[in-house]
PDB file of C-alpha atoms in Angstrom:
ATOM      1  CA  UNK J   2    -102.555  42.799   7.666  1.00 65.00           C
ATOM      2  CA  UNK J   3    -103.174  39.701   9.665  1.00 78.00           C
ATOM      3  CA  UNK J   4    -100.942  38.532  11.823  1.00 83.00           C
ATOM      4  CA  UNK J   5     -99.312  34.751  11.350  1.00 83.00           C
ATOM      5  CA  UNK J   6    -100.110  32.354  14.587  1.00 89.00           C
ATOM      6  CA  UNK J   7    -100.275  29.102  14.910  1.00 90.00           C
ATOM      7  CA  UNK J   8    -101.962  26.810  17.760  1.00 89.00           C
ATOM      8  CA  UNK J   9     -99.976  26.663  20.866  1.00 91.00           C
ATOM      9  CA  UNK J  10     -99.356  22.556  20.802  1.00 92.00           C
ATOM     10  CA  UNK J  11     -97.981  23.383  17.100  1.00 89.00           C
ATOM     11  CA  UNK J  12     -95.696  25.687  17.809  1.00 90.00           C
ATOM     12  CA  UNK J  13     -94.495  23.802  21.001  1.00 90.00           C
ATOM     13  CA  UNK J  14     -93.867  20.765  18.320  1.00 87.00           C
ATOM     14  CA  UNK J  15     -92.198  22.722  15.950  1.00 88.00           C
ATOM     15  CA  UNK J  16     -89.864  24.711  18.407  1.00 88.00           C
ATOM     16  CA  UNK J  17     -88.227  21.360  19.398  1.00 84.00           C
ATOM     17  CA  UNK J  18     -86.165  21.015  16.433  1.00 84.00           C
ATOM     18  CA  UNK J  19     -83.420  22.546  13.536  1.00 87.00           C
ATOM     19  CA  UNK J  20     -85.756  22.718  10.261  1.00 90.00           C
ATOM     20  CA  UNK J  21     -83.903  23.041   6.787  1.00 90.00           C
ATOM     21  CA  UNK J  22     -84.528  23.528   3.406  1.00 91.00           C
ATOM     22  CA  UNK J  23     -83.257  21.011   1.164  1.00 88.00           C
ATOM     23  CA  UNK J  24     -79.753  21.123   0.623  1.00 82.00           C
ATOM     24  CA  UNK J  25     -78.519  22.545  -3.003  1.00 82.00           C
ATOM     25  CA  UNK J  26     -75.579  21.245  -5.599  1.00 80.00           C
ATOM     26  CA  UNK J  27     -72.959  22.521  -3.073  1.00 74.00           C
ATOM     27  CA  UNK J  28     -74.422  20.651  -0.092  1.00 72.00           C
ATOM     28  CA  UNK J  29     -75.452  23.594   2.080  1.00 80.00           C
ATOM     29  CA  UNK J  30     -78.977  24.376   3.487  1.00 83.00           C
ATOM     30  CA  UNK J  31     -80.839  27.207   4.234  1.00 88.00           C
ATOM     31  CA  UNK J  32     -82.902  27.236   7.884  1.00 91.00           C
ATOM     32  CA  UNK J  33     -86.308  27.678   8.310  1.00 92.00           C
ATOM     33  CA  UNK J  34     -88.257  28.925  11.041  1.00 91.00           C
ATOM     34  CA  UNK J  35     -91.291  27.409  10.797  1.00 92.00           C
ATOM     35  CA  UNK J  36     -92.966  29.091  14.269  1.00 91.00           C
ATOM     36  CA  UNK J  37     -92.337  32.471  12.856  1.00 89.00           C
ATOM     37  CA  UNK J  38     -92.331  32.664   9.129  1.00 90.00           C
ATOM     38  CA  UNK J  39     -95.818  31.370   7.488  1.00 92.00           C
ATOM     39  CA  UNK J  40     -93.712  30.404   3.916  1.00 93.00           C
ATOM     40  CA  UNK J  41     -91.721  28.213   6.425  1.00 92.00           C
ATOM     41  CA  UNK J  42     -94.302  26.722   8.026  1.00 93.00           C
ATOM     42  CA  UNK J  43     -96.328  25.665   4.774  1.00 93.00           C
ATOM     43  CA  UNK J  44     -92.940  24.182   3.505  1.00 93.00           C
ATOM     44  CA  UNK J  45     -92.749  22.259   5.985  1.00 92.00           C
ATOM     45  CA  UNK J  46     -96.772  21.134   5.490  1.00 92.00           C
ATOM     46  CA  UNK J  47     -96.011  20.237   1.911  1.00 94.00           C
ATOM     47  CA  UNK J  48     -93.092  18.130   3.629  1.00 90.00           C
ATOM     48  CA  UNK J  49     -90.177  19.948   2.461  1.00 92.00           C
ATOM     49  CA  UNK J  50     -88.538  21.222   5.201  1.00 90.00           C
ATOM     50  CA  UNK J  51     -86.466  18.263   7.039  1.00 87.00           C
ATOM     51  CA  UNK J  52     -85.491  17.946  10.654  1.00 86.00           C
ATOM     52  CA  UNK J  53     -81.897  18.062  11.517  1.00 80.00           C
ATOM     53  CA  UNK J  54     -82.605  16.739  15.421  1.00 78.00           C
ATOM     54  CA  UNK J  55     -84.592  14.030  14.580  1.00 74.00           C
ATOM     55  CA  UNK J  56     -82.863  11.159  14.765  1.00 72.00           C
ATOM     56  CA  UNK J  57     -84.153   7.310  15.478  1.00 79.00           C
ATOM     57  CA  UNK J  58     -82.497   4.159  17.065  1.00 84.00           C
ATOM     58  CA  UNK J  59     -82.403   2.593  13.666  1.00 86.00           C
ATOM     59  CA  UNK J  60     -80.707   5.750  11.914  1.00 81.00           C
ATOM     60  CA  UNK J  61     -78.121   5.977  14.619  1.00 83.00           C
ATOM     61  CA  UNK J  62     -77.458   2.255  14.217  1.00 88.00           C
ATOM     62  CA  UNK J  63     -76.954   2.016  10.084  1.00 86.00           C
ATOM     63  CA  UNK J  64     -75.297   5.611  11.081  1.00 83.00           C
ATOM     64  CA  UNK J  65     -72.876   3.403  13.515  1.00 86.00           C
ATOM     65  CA  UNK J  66     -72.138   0.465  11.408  1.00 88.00           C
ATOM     66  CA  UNK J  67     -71.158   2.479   8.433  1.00 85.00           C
ATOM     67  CA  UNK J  68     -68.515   3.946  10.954  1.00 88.00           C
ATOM     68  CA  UNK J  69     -66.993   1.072  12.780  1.00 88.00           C
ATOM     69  CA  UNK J  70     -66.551  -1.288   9.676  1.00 89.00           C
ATOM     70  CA  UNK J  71     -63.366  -3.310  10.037  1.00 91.00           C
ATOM     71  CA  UNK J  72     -61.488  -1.675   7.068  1.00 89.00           C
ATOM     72  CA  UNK J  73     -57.672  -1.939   7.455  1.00 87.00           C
ATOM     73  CA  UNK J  74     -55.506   0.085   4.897  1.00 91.00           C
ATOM     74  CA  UNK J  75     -51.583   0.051   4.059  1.00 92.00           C
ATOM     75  CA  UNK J  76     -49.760   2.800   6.078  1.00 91.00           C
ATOM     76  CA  UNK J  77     -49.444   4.914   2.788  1.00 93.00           C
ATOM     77  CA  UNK J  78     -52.983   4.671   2.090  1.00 92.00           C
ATOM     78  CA  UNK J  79     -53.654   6.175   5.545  1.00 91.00           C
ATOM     79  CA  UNK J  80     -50.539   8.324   4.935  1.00 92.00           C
ATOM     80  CA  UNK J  81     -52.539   9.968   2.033  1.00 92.00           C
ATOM     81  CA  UNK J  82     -55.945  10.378   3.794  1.00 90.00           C
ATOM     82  CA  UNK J  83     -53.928  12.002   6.611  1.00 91.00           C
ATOM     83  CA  UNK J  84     -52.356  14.607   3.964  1.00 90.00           C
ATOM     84  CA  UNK J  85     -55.777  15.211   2.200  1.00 87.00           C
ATOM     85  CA  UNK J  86     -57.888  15.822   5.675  1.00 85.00           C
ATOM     86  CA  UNK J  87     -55.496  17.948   7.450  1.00 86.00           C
ATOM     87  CA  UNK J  88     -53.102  20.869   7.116  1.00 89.00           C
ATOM     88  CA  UNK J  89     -49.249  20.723   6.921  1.00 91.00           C
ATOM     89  CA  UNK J  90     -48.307  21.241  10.854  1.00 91.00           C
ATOM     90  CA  UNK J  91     -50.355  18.369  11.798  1.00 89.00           C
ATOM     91  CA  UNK J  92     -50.016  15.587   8.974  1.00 89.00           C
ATOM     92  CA  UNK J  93     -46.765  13.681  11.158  1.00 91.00           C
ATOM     93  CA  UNK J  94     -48.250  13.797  14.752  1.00 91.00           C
ATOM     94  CA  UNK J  95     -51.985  12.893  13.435  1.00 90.00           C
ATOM     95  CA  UNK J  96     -50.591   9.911  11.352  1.00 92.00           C
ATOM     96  CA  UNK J  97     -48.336   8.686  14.171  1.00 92.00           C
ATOM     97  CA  UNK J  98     -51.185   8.325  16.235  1.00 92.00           C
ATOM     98  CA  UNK J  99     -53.319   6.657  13.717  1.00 92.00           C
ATOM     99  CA  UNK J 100     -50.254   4.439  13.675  1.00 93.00           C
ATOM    100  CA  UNK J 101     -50.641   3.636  17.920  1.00 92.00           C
ATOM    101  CA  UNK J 102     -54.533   3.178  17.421  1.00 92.00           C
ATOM    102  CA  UNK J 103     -54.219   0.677  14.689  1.00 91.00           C
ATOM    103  CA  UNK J 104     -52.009  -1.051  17.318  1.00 91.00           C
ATOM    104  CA  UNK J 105     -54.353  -0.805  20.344  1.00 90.00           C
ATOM    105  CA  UNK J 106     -57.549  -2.769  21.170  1.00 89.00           C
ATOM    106  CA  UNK J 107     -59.630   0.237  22.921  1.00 89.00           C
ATOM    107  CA  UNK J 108     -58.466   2.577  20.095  1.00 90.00           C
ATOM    108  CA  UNK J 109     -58.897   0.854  16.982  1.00 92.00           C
ATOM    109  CA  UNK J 110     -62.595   1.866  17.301  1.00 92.00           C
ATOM    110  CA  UNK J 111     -61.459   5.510  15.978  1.00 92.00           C
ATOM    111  CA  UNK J 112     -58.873   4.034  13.097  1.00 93.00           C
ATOM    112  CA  UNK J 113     -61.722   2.789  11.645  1.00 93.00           C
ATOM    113  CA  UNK J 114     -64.070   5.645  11.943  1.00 92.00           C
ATOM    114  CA  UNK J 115     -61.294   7.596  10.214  1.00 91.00           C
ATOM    115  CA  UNK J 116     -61.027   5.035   7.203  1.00 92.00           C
ATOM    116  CA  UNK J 117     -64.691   4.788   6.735  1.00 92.00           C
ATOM    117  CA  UNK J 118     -65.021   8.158   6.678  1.00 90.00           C
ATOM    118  CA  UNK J 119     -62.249   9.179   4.507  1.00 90.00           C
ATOM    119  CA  UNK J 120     -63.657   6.373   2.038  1.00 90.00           C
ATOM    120  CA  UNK J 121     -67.286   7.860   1.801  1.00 88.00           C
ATOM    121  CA  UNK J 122     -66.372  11.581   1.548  1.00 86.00           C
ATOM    122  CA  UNK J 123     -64.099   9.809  -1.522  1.00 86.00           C
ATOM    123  CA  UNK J 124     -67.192   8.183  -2.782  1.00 86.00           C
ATOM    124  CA  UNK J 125     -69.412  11.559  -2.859  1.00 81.00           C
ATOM    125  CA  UNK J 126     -70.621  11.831   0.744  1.00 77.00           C
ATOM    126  CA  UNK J 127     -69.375  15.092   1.861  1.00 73.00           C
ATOM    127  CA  UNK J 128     -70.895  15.205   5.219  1.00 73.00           C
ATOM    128  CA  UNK J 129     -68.298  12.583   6.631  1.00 77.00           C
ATOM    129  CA  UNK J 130     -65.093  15.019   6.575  1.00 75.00           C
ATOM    130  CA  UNK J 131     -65.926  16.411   9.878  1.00 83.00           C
ATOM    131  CA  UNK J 132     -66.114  12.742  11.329  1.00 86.00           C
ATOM    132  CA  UNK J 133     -62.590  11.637  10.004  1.00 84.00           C
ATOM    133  CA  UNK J 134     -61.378  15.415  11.973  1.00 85.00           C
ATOM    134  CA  UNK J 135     -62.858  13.818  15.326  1.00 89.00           C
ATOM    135  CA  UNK J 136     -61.740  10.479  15.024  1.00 91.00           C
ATOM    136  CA  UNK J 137     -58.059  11.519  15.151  1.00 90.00           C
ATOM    137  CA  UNK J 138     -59.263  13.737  18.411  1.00 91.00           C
ATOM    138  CA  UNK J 139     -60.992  10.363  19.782  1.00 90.00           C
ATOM    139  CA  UNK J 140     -57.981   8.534  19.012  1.00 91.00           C
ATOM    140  CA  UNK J 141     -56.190  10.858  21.152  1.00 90.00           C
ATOM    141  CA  UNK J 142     -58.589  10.729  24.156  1.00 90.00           C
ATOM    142  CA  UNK J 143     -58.568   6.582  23.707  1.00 89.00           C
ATOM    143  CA  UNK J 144     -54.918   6.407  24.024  1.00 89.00           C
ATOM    144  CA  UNK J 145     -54.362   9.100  26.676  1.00 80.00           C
ATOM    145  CA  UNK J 146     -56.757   6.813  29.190  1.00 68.00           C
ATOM    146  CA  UNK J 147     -54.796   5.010  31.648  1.00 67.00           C
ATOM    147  CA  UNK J 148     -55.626   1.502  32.406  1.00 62.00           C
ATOM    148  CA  UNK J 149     -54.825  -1.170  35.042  1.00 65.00           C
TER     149      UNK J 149
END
């Protein structure tokens, strides 16, 4: 049985990334190692296989903007996207300090990361949830700075 290989500049290309599989009806995907496995590797020939690293200036940008959209929401609208996200024990202190960053110019960048994000998991994009989790920790970090 013949061995797979591929051509050294190939492989060198194809190392330099996370491949995946198209994701199925529950949103997760299956890697791919397209250096070792030849049923990888033609996947990703016939262009199925997607890159998880590659990322341009113009992806990070629309990325960005859908992000830090000026949305402002009552307090019990945030009040209920703080009890959906998170568990019991952290509801109060997490929505408290929502509260300060809606208040404070350096950290209302992160209020409305959360609010964005909580709105497009809503609307069927499940890949948000774990950026509404890290806005609460970058409202944290925001308001912990000390400045003169």
């Amino acid at each position: 049985m013949k061995k797979f290989r591929l051509p050294r500049k190939t492989k060198k290309r194809l190392r330099n990334g996370i491949w995946l599989y198209p994701s199925d009806e529950k949103g997760s995907s299956l890697m791919a190692w397209p250096t070792r496995i030849e049923k990888d590797y033609v996947a990703f020939k016939n262009g199925i296989l997607r890159n998880l690293t590659d990322r341009t200036k113009e992806n990070r940008r629309v990325f960005r903007e859908k992000l830090d959209a000026e949305i402002v929401v009552t307090d019990e609208e945030l009040k209920s996207y703080v009890d959906d996200l998170l568990r019991k024990e952290l509801r109060t202190s997490s929505y408290n300090l929502l509260i300060k960053a809606k208040n404070d110019k350096n950290a209302i960048k992160a209020y409305y990361n959360l609010v964005n994000a909580c709105q497009l998991t809503a609307s069927g994009e499940r890949s948000y949830g774990n950026i509404a989790c890290m806005s609460i920790d970058l409202a944290k970090s925001l308001l912990r700075v000390k400045r003169k």
